[in-house]
mmCIF file of C-alpha atoms and ligand atoms in Angstrom:
data_model
loop_
_atom_site.group_PDB
_atom_site.id
_atom_site.type_symbol
_atom_site.label_atom_id
_atom_site.label_comp_id
_atom_site.label_asym_id
_atom_site.label_seq_id
_atom_site.Cartn_x
_atom_site.Cartn_y
_atom_site.Cartn_z
ATOM 1 C CA MET K 258 -17.247 6.552 -17.240
ATOM 2 C CA HIS K 259 -14.522 6.245 -14.624
ATOM 3 C CA LYS K 260 -13.121 9.526 -13.361
ATOM 4 C CA ILE K 261 -9.567 9.098 -12.172
ATOM 5 C CA ALA K 262 -7.761 11.763 -10.167
ATOM 6 C CA VAL K 263 -4.063 11.575 -10.917
ATOM 7 C CA ILE K 264 -1.524 12.914 -8.432
ATOM 8 C CA PRO K 265 1.948 12.383 -9.935
ATOM 9 C CA GLY K 266 3.580 14.102 -6.946
ATOM 10 C CA ASP K 267 7.318 14.430 -6.512
ATOM 11 C CA GLY K 268 10.595 12.860 -7.534
ATOM 12 C CA THR K 269 10.139 9.811 -9.704
ATOM 13 C CA GLY K 270 6.359 9.892 -9.119
ATOM 14 C CA PRO K 271 5.587 11.658 -12.423
ATOM 15 C CA GLU K 272 7.853 9.292 -14.387
ATOM 16 C CA VAL K 273 6.212 6.132 -13.124
ATOM 17 C CA ILE K 274 2.693 7.542 -13.340
ATOM 18 C CA ARG K 275 3.308 8.447 -16.982
ATOM 19 C CA GLU K 276 3.964 4.775 -17.704
ATOM 20 C CA GLY K 277 0.907 3.757 -15.695
ATOM 21 C CA LEU K 278 -1.252 6.110 -17.745
ATOM 22 C CA LYS K 279 0.232 4.700 -20.942
ATOM 23 C CA VAL K 280 -0.818 1.234 -19.799
ATOM 24 C CA LEU K 281 -4.239 2.551 -18.762
ATOM 25 C CA GLU K 282 -4.838 3.974 -22.213
ATOM 26 C CA ALA K 283 -3.815 0.738 -23.892
ATOM 27 C CA VAL K 284 -5.848 -1.507 -21.613
ATOM 28 C CA SER K 285 -8.942 0.675 -21.891
ATOM 29 C CA LYS K 286 -8.951 -0.008 -25.633
ATOM 30 C CA ILE K 287 -8.476 -3.743 -25.246
ATOM 31 C CA ALA K 288 -10.924 -4.201 -22.380
ATOM 32 C CA ASN K 289 -13.258 -1.594 -23.777
ATOM 33 C CA PHE K 290 -14.033 0.878 -21.033
ATOM 34 C CA GLU K 291 -14.085 4.641 -20.857
ATOM 35 C CA TYR K 292 -12.364 6.889 -18.427
ATOM 36 C CA GLU K 293 -11.182 10.423 -17.972
ATOM 37 C CA THR K 294 -8.335 11.725 -15.870
ATOM 38 C CA LYS K 295 -7.492 14.992 -14.237
ATOM 39 C CA THR K 296 -4.048 15.768 -12.898
ATOM 40 C CA PHE K 297 -3.640 17.426 -9.508
ATOM 41 C CA ASP K 298 -0.330 18.975 -8.538
ATOM 42 C CA PHE K 299 -0.375 18.188 -4.802
ATOM 43 C CA SER K 300 3.319 17.809 -4.086
ATOM 44 C CA GLY K 301 6.431 19.080 -2.378
ATOM 45 C CA GLU K 302 7.090 21.191 -5.479
ATOM 46 C CA ARG K 303 3.798 23.017 -5.079
ATOM 47 C CA TYR K 304 4.432 23.432 -1.355
ATOM 48 C CA LEU K 305 7.814 25.024 -1.984
ATOM 49 C CA LYS K 306 6.333 27.408 -4.553
ATOM 50 C CA THR K 307 3.067 28.341 -2.843
ATOM 51 C CA GLY K 308 3.233 27.150 0.765
ATOM 52 C CA LYS K 309 0.153 25.025 0.094
ATOM 53 C CA LEU K 310 -0.123 21.506 1.425
ATOM 54 C CA LEU K 311 -3.469 19.810 0.897
ATOM 55 C CA GLU K 312 -6.224 22.427 1.158
ATOM 56 C CA ASN K 313 -9.819 21.666 2.083
ATOM 57 C CA GLU K 314 -10.961 22.660 -1.401
ATOM 58 C CA ASP K 315 -8.449 20.192 -2.855
ATOM 59 C CA ILE K 316 -10.061 17.422 -0.873
ATOM 60 C CA GLU K 317 -13.544 18.505 -1.917
ATOM 61 C CA GLU K 318 -12.478 18.461 -5.540
ATOM 62 C CA VAL K 319 -10.989 14.965 -5.530
ATOM 63 C CA LYS K 320 -14.088 13.650 -3.784
ATOM 64 C CA GLY K 321 -15.847 13.881 -7.142
ATOM 65 C CA TYR K 322 -13.621 11.144 -8.597
ATOM 66 C CA SER K 323 -13.966 7.369 -8.688
ATOM 67 C CA ALA K 324 -10.358 6.609 -7.744
ATOM 68 C CA ILE K 325 -7.034 8.313 -7.098
ATOM 69 C CA TYR K 326 -3.789 7.307 -8.765
ATOM 70 C CA LEU K 327 -0.819 8.590 -6.771
ATOM 71 C CA GLY K 328 2.870 8.611 -7.716
ATOM 72 C CA ALA K 329 4.804 9.683 -4.632
ATOM 73 C CA VAL K 330 4.964 12.556 -2.189
ATOM 74 C CA GLY K 331 8.308 13.575 -0.674
ATOM 75 C CA HIS K 332 10.855 16.259 -1.434
ATOM 76 C CA PRO K 333 14.494 16.484 -0.321
ATOM 77 C CA ASP K 334 14.168 20.244 0.333
ATOM 78 C CA VAL K 335 11.210 19.870 2.687
ATOM 79 C CA GLN K 336 11.767 18.875 6.296
ATOM 80 C CA PRO K 337 10.596 15.295 7.022
ATOM 81 C CA GLY K 338 7.033 15.073 8.282
ATOM 82 C CA ILE K 339 5.549 18.117 6.602
ATOM 83 C CA LEU K 340 4.529 16.563 3.297
ATOM 84 C CA GLU K 341 3.878 13.172 4.811
ATOM 85 C CA GLN K 342 1.399 14.628 7.301
ATOM 86 C CA GLY K 343 0.188 17.515 5.166
ATOM 87 C CA VAL K 344 -0.410 15.652 1.929
ATOM 88 C CA LEU K 345 -0.180 11.842 2.045
ATOM 89 C CA LEU K 346 -1.624 11.168 5.493
ATOM 90 C CA LYS K 347 -4.092 14.010 5.055
ATOM 91 C CA LEU K 348 -5.431 12.321 1.918
ATOM 92 C CA ARG K 349 -5.634 8.956 3.644
ATOM 93 C CA PHE K 350 -7.298 10.379 6.746
ATOM 94 C CA SER K 351 -9.679 12.867 5.218
ATOM 95 C CA LEU K 352 -10.958 10.301 2.721
ATOM 96 C CA ASP K 353 -11.200 7.776 5.564
ATOM 97 C CA GLU K 354 -9.140 5.243 3.642
ATOM 98 C CA TYR K 355 -8.910 3.032 6.660
ATOM 99 C CA ILE K 356 -7.317 0.020 5.003
ATOM 100 C CA ASN K 357 -3.884 -0.096 3.458
ATOM 101 C CA LEU K 358 -3.886 -3.207 1.339
ATOM 102 C CA ARG K 359 -0.450 -4.461 0.378
ATOM 103 C CA PRO K 360 -0.064 -7.655 -1.607
ATOM 104 C CA VAL K 361 3.269 -9.428 -1.218
ATOM 105 C CA ARG K 362 3.530 -11.719 -4.188
ATOM 106 C CA LEU K 363 6.651 -12.998 -5.846
ATOM 107 C CA TYR K 364 6.000 -13.451 -9.537
ATOM 108 C CA ALA K 365 7.488 -16.419 -11.349
ATOM 109 C CA GLY K 366 10.848 -15.534 -12.811
ATOM 110 C CA VAL K 367 11.502 -12.704 -10.347
ATOM 111 C CA GLN K 368 14.485 -12.912 -7.992
ATOM 112 C CA THR K 369 13.910 -12.912 -4.263
ATOM 113 C CA PRO K 370 16.774 -12.503 -1.794
ATOM 114 C CA LEU K 371 15.365 -15.491 0.106
ATOM 115 C CA LYS K 372 17.378 -18.612 -0.520
ATOM 116 C CA ASN K 373 15.391 -21.639 -1.678
ATOM 117 C CA LYS K 374 12.091 -19.753 -1.949
ATOM 118 C CA THR K 375 10.095 -19.434 -5.142
ATOM 119 C CA PHE K 376 6.854 -17.850 -6.316
ATOM 120 C CA LYS K 377 5.073 -20.830 -4.768
ATOM 121 C CA ASP K 378 6.176 -19.710 -1.314
ATOM 122 C CA ILE K 379 5.551 -15.978 -1.380
ATOM 123 C CA ASP K 380 1.962 -14.961 -1.911
ATOM 124 C CA PHE K 381 0.238 -13.160 0.920
ATOM 125 C CA VAL K 382 -1.498 -9.875 1.593
ATOM 126 C CA VAL K 383 -1.000 -7.449 4.448
ATOM 127 C CA VAL K 384 -4.100 -5.615 5.645
ATOM 128 C CA ARG K 385 -2.657 -2.594 7.426
ATOM 129 C CA GLU K 386 -4.910 -0.371 9.515
ATOM 130 C CA ASN K 387 -4.531 3.038 7.876
ATOM 131 C CA SER K 388 -6.295 5.641 9.989
ATOM 132 C CA GLU K 389 -5.175 5.278 13.608
ATOM 133 C CA GLY K 390 -2.414 3.932 15.820
ATOM 134 C CA LEU K 391 0.777 5.927 16.037
ATOM 135 C CA TYR K 392 -0.111 7.795 12.847
ATOM 136 C CA THR K 393 -2.689 10.221 14.255
ATOM 137 C CA GLY K 394 0.005 12.694 15.264
ATOM 138 C CA LYS K 395 -1.167 12.767 18.876
ATOM 139 C CA GLY K 396 1.375 13.366 21.585
ATOM 140 C CA SER K 397 3.292 16.063 23.375
ATOM 141 C CA PHE K 398 6.601 17.398 24.535
ATOM 142 C CA SER K 399 7.219 18.539 28.033
ATOM 143 C CA ASN K 400 10.263 20.533 29.069
ATOM 144 C CA LYS K 401 11.236 20.659 25.420
ATOM 145 C CA GLY K 402 14.890 21.399 24.833
ATOM 146 C CA THR K 403 15.878 20.794 28.444
ATOM 147 C CA LYS K 404 17.616 17.783 29.907
ATOM 148 C CA ASP K 405 14.292 16.796 31.478
ATOM 149 C CA GLU K 406 12.550 16.635 28.154
ATOM 150 C CA VAL K 407 9.858 14.011 27.635
ATOM 151 C CA ALA K 408 8.340 13.250 24.242
ATOM 152 C CA ILE K 409 5.130 11.265 24.161
ATOM 153 C CA GLN K 410 3.772 9.737 20.965
ATOM 154 C CA GLU K 411 0.376 8.194 21.442
ATOM 155 C CA SER K 412 -1.043 5.167 19.722
ATOM 156 C CA ILE K 413 -4.786 5.601 19.303
ATOM 157 C CA ASN K 414 -6.793 2.413 18.881
ATOM 158 C CA THR K 415 -10.541 2.821 18.860
ATOM 159 C CA ARG K 416 -12.899 -0.099 19.136
ATOM 160 C CA LYS K 417 -14.623 1.022 15.921
ATOM 161 C CA GLY K 418 -11.355 1.500 14.083
ATOM 162 C CA VAL K 419 -9.935 -1.835 15.126
ATOM 163 C CA GLU K 420 -13.179 -3.638 14.434
ATOM 164 C CA ARG K 421 -13.682 -2.313 10.919
ATOM 165 C CA CYS K 422 -10.105 -3.216 10.033
ATOM 166 C CA ILE K 423 -10.289 -6.744 11.406
ATOM 167 C CA ARG K 424 -13.683 -7.304 9.839
ATOM 168 C CA TYR K 425 -12.312 -6.185 6.486
ATOM 169 C CA ALA K 426 -9.390 -8.596 6.865
ATOM 170 C CA PHE K 427 -11.625 -11.591 7.606
ATOM 171 C CA GLU K 428 -13.895 -10.742 4.694
ATOM 172 C CA PHE K 429 -10.928 -10.175 2.403
ATOM 173 C CA CYS K 430 -9.414 -13.509 3.428
ATOM 174 C CA LYS K 431 -12.711 -15.245 2.698
ATOM 175 C CA GLN K 432 -13.111 -13.610 -0.728
ATOM 176 C CA ARG K 433 -9.483 -14.275 -1.625
ATOM 177 C CA ASN K 434 -10.289 -17.910 -1.010
ATOM 178 C CA LYS K 435 -6.735 -19.246 -0.982
ATOM 179 C CA ARG K 436 -5.387 -20.769 2.220
ATOM 180 C CA LYS K 437 -8.092 -19.094 4.304
ATOM 181 C CA LYS K 438 -5.711 -18.225 7.084
ATOM 182 C CA LEU K 439 -5.635 -14.893 8.857
ATOM 183 C CA THR K 440 -2.692 -13.975 11.060
ATOM 184 C CA LEU K 441 -2.959 -11.177 13.591
ATOM 185 C CA CYS K 442 0.397 -9.414 13.894
ATOM 186 C CA GLY K 443 0.781 -7.496 17.156
ATOM 187 C CA LYS K 444 2.714 -7.162 20.376
ATOM 188 C CA THR K 445 0.399 -8.438 23.109
ATOM 189 C CA ASN K 446 3.325 -9.180 25.416
ATOM 190 C CA VAL K 447 4.357 -5.528 25.817
ATOM 191 C CA LEU K 448 1.730 -3.171 24.378
ATOM 192 C CA THR K 449 -0.887 -4.479 26.729
ATOM 193 C CA TYR K 450 -3.622 -1.910 26.095
ATOM 194 C CA ALA K 451 -3.666 -1.619 22.337
ATOM 195 C CA TRP K 452 -3.083 -5.285 21.612
ATOM 196 C CA ASP K 453 -5.453 -6.460 24.265
ATOM 197 C CA LEU K 454 -8.181 -4.626 22.370
ATOM 198 C CA TRP K 455 -6.987 -5.963 19.007
ATOM 199 C CA GLN K 456 -6.803 -9.539 20.287
ATOM 200 C CA ARG K 457 -10.266 -9.398 21.869
ATOM 201 C CA VAL K 458 -11.870 -7.966 18.749
ATOM 202 C CA PHE K 459 -10.000 -10.478 16.585
ATOM 203 C CA ASN K 460 -11.234 -13.406 18.678
ATOM 204 C CA GLU K 461 -14.798 -12.118 18.619
ATOM 205 C CA ILE K 462 -14.962 -11.625 14.874
ATOM 206 C CA ALA K 463 -13.208 -14.938 14.257
ATOM 207 C CA LYS K 464 -16.315 -16.661 15.607
ATOM 208 C CA GLU K 465 -18.258 -15.328 12.617
ATOM 209 C CA TYR K 466 -15.762 -16.945 10.243
ATOM 210 C CA PRO K 467 -15.448 -20.589 11.285
ATOM 211 C CA ASP K 468 -13.899 -21.495 7.889
ATOM 212 C CA ILE K 469 -10.958 -19.209 8.413
ATOM 213 C CA GLU K 470 -7.983 -20.494 10.313
ATOM 214 C CA THR K 471 -6.593 -17.886 12.692
ATOM 215 C CA ASP K 472 -3.147 -17.351 14.071
ATOM 216 C CA TYR K 473 -1.281 -14.766 16.116
ATOM 217 C CA ASN K 474 2.354 -13.631 15.823
ATOM 218 C CA HIS K 475 4.239 -10.978 17.724
ATOM 219 C CA VAL K 476 5.554 -8.514 15.176
ATOM 220 C CA ASP K 477 9.218 -9.243 15.854
ATOM 221 C CA ALA K 478 8.717 -12.977 15.418
ATOM 222 C CA LEU K 479 6.602 -12.368 12.336
ATOM 223 C CA CYS K 480 9.520 -10.525 10.721
ATOM 224 C CA MET K 481 11.603 -13.609 11.269
ATOM 225 C CA TRP K 482 8.962 -15.973 9.855
ATOM 226 C CA MET K 483 8.416 -13.748 6.831
ATOM 227 C CA ILE K 484 12.030 -14.467 5.936
ATOM 228 C CA ARG K 485 12.240 -18.074 7.010
ATOM 229 C CA ASN K 486 8.773 -19.390 6.182
ATOM 230 C CA PRO K 487 6.864 -16.886 4.047
ATOM 231 C CA GLU K 488 4.711 -19.766 2.782
ATOM 232 C CA TRP K 489 2.993 -19.807 6.167
ATOM 233 C CA PHE K 490 1.126 -16.593 5.425
ATOM 234 C CA ASP K 491 -2.068 -15.948 3.527
ATOM 235 C CA VAL K 492 -3.479 -12.718 4.987
ATOM 236 C CA ILE K 493 -1.897 -10.717 7.808
ATOM 237 C CA VAL K 494 -3.798 -8.016 9.674
ATOM 238 C CA THR K 495 -1.974 -5.457 11.768
ATOM 239 C CA ASP K 496 -1.909 -1.859 12.949
ATOM 240 C CA ASN K 497 -0.616 1.163 11.081
ATOM 241 C CA MET K 498 2.956 1.234 12.396
ATOM 242 C CA PHE K 499 3.670 -2.486 12.267
ATOM 243 C CA GLY K 500 2.020 -2.601 8.853
ATOM 244 C CA ASP K 501 4.328 0.127 7.603
ATOM 245 C CA ILE K 502 7.389 -1.807 8.729
ATOM 246 C CA ILE K 503 6.455 -5.321 7.669
ATOM 247 C CA THR K 504 5.368 -4.179 4.198
ATOM 248 C CA ASP K 505 8.834 -2.819 3.437
ATOM 249 C CA LEU K 506 10.137 -6.227 4.424
ATOM 250 C CA GLY K 507 7.437 -7.732 2.232
ATOM 251 C CA ALA K 508 8.468 -5.543 -0.704
ATOM 252 C CA ILE K 509 12.010 -6.827 -0.543
ATOM 253 C CA ILE K 510 11.046 -10.488 -0.509
ATOM 254 C CA GLN K 511 8.702 -9.995 -3.469
ATOM 255 C CA GLY K 512 11.552 -8.603 -5.537
ATOM 256 C CA GLY K 513 11.956 -5.043 -4.303
ATOM 257 C CA MET K 514 10.318 -1.628 -4.246
ATOM 258 C CA GLY K 515 10.319 -1.747 -8.028
ATOM 259 C CA ILE K 516 7.275 -3.983 -7.938
ATOM 260 C CA ALA K 517 5.520 -3.255 -4.627
ATOM 261 C CA ALA K 518 2.123 -1.578 -4.807
ATOM 262 C CA GLY K 519 -0.610 -0.752 -2.352
ATOM 263 C CA GLY K 520 -4.138 0.525 -2.080
ATOM 264 C CA ASN K 521 -5.446 2.977 0.487
ATOM 265 C CA ILE K 522 -8.961 1.671 0.629
ATOM 266 C CA ASN K 523 -12.198 3.203 1.750
ATOM 267 C CA PRO K 524 -14.520 0.272 1.079
ATOM 268 C CA HIS K 525 -17.510 2.612 0.902
ATOM 269 C CA GLY K 526 -15.851 5.607 -0.726
ATOM 270 C CA LEU K 527 -12.855 6.861 -2.603
ATOM 271 C CA SER K 528 -9.684 4.780 -2.664
ATOM 272 C CA MET K 529 -6.146 5.728 -3.640
ATOM 273 C CA PHE K 530 -3.524 3.495 -5.229
ATOM 274 C CA GLU K 531 0.223 4.021 -5.148
ATOM 275 C CA PRO K 532 3.582 2.359 -5.626
ATOM 276 C CA ILE K 533 4.898 2.098 -2.073
ATOM 277 C CA GLY K 534 8.503 2.992 -2.796
ATOM 278 C CA GLY K 535 8.369 6.767 -2.371
ATOM 279 C CA SER K 536 9.762 9.577 -4.483
ATOM 280 C CA ALA K 537 13.332 8.193 -4.863
ATOM 281 C CA PRO K 538 15.030 11.606 -5.368
ATOM 282 C CA LYS K 539 18.288 9.892 -6.298
ATOM 283 C CA TYR K 540 16.747 8.533 -9.499
ATOM 284 C CA THR K 541 14.565 11.497 -10.428
ATOM 285 C CA GLY K 542 14.582 12.456 -14.084
ATOM 286 C CA LYS K 543 16.954 9.671 -15.083
ATOM 287 C CA ASN K 544 14.396 7.458 -16.834
ATOM 288 C CA THR K 545 15.779 4.505 -14.863
ATOM 289 C CA ILE K 546 13.171 3.993 -12.135
ATOM 290 C CA ASN K 547 11.069 0.835 -12.372
ATOM 291 C CA PRO K 548 7.438 1.685 -13.199
ATOM 292 C CA LEU K 549 6.131 -1.833 -12.500
ATOM 293 C CA ALA K 550 5.077 -0.927 -8.958
ATOM 294 C CA ALA K 551 3.033 1.976 -10.298
ATOM 295 C CA ILE K 552 1.602 -0.268 -12.988
ATOM 296 C CA SER K 553 0.689 -2.849 -10.353
ATOM 297 C CA ALA K 554 -0.998 -0.053 -8.396
ATOM 298 C CA LEU K 555 -2.996 0.659 -11.552
ATOM 299 C CA GLN K 556 -3.985 -2.990 -11.633
ATOM 300 C CA MET K 557 -5.371 -2.671 -8.097
ATOM 301 C CA LEU K 558 -7.141 0.546 -9.062
ATOM 302 C CA LEU K 559 -8.817 -1.163 -12.033
ATOM 303 C CA ALA K 560 -9.896 -4.076 -9.860
ATOM 304 C CA SER K 561 -11.447 -1.624 -7.396
ATOM 305 C CA LEU K 562 -13.437 -0.111 -10.287
ATOM 306 C CA LYS K 563 -14.630 -3.628 -11.115
ATOM 307 C CA GLU K 564 -12.717 -3.636 -14.390
ATOM 308 C CA GLU K 565 -11.593 -7.190 -13.663
ATOM 309 C CA LYS K 566 -10.666 -8.054 -17.211
ATOM 310 C CA ALA K 567 -8.479 -4.982 -17.497
ATOM 311 C CA ALA K 568 -6.885 -5.666 -14.115
ATOM 312 C CA ASP K 569 -6.040 -9.231 -15.173
ATOM 313 C CA LEU K 570 -4.516 -8.023 -18.420
ATOM 314 C CA VAL K 571 -2.361 -5.496 -16.606
ATOM 315 C CA GLU K 572 -1.204 -8.169 -14.212
ATOM 316 C CA LYS K 573 -0.276 -10.462 -17.104
ATOM 317 C CA GLY K 574 1.627 -7.584 -18.662
ATOM 318 C CA VAL K 575 3.502 -6.964 -15.421
ATOM 319 C CA ILE K 576 4.377 -10.650 -14.978
ATOM 320 C CA ALA K 577 5.606 -11.024 -18.555
ATOM 321 C CA THR K 578 7.656 -7.842 -18.298
ATOM 322 C CA ALA K 579 9.153 -8.618 -14.893
ATOM 323 C CA GLN K 580 10.611 -11.783 -16.376
ATOM 324 C CA LYS K 581 12.374 -9.825 -19.094
ATOM 325 C CA LEU K 582 14.153 -7.393 -16.785
ATOM 326 C CA GLU K 583 17.679 -8.079 -15.616
ATOM 327 C CA SER K 584 16.745 -6.782 -12.188
ATOM 328 C CA LEU K 585 13.734 -4.986 -10.745
ATOM 329 C CA SER K 586 15.933 -2.310 -9.173
ATOM 330 C CA ALA K 587 16.160 1.207 -10.528
ATOM 331 C CA GLY K 588 19.073 1.657 -12.894
ATOM 332 C CA ARG K 589 19.718 -2.074 -13.226
ATOM 333 C CA MET K 590 16.725 -3.200 -15.250
ATOM 334 C CA GLY K 591 18.471 -3.392 -18.600
ATOM 335 C CA TYR K 592 15.688 -1.111 -19.901
ATOM 336 C CA SER K 593 14.609 2.473 -19.338
ATOM 337 C CA THR K 594 11.463 3.457 -17.444
ATOM 338 C CA GLN K 595 9.676 4.181 -20.713
ATOM 339 C CA GLU K 596 10.787 0.929 -22.311
ATOM 340 C CA VAL K 597 9.413 -1.027 -19.374
ATOM 341 C CA GLY K 598 6.055 0.725 -19.850
ATOM 342 C CA ASP K 599 6.176 -0.202 -23.543
ATOM 343 C CA LEU K 600 6.962 -3.828 -22.710
ATOM 344 C CA VAL K 601 3.876 -4.023 -20.499
ATOM 345 C CA VAL K 602 1.714 -2.584 -23.272
ATOM 346 C CA GLU K 603 3.162 -5.033 -25.824
ATOM 347 C CA ALA K 604 2.639 -7.963 -23.488
ATOM 348 C CA MET K 605 -1.025 -7.049 -23.073
ATOM 349 C CA GLU K 606 -1.640 -6.749 -26.795
HETATM 350 C C1 LIG S 897 4.190 4.155 3.344
HETATM 351 C C2 LIG S 897 5.133 5.252 3.669
HETATM 352 C C3 LIG S 897 4.376 6.324 4.452
HETATM 353 C C4 LIG S 897 3.851 5.680 5.718
HETATM 354 C C5 LIG S 897 5.206 7.570 4.785
HETATM 355 C C6 LIG S 897 5.766 8.205 3.543
HETATM 356 C C7 LIG S 897 4.414 8.569 5.587
HETATM 357 O O1 LIG S 897 6.225 4.771 4.370
HETATM 358 O O2 LIG S 897 3.205 4.405 2.613
HETATM 359 O O3 LIG S 897 4.418 3.033 3.788
HETATM 360 O O4 LIG S 897 4.562 5.605 6.712
HETATM 361 O O5 LIG S 897 2.693 5.242 5.684
HETATM 362 MG MG1 LIG S 898 6.245 2.680 4.517
#
């Protein structure tokens, strides 16, 4: 019995998660597996009402589950940073979900803004380090508020952290078994401490994987190649900050935030799956947000639970549905959020 912790969160999170759970129920019957869910109200809403972010007992409670299904965390009435650090990053960090796995795949029949590119050209995965780098919140102000102010934001790169991420990426690339090419995305020409470490570890581990072709791109150049020659990429490994940036770019070339999903992976523990688009306050409650990203996140969740058949069915449902929509963008799909969920269920049955 799979135990799934559901965190609908804020904004459009609950609307898209509702559709994901509808698909989960349907696919569990077809693929014949059992599960139970419990909903947790970690969110900006709860914070505004109670002052609670993510408490230690919250973390202890979710640790009893086999996977987490997250909608979105972010509230327009809460100052930026508070919920991100206090809920989302706290979940990622305290569960040691050190990989953020973000597939960038353009499905057949889906529009990409890239001229002359098709689904044959856009199919790669970003392995983003998810526990270190600029995201640890380390740094300081001096002379705050004066004209001599200095703000320092530190990027923490530990040998162990870098190594486990790069090792995961090589192994993932091998298992994926497509082009068997791993690209390191960094900035060795300027960030000469962090990327020296990354490059050394990358070169070392590469020796253990002679079948995998390796490449290196500076992050700025990689952004350019992602647009001009996305077919060059198979798996990209990078740090937390660069991974954050290039996966928004990736989302757009795969058809938009409406379809982009990711997994916060602890390969030996509890992982959390989410649409990467955020809480989209503008669309909240309108029944117009695209739930396909959340449904794709469910697909990743099912695969992580080794429900491969169910994951494949969900993916087929997403592909079939994506082709029916006028656009993948919120409000322009030609269908409501709930109708899109229904289309996925129909396509699976
Ligand atoms: C993401 C988001 C988060 C991040 C924010 C909301 C903290 O942009 O999941 O990519 O930067 O990791
Ligand atoms: Mg982001």
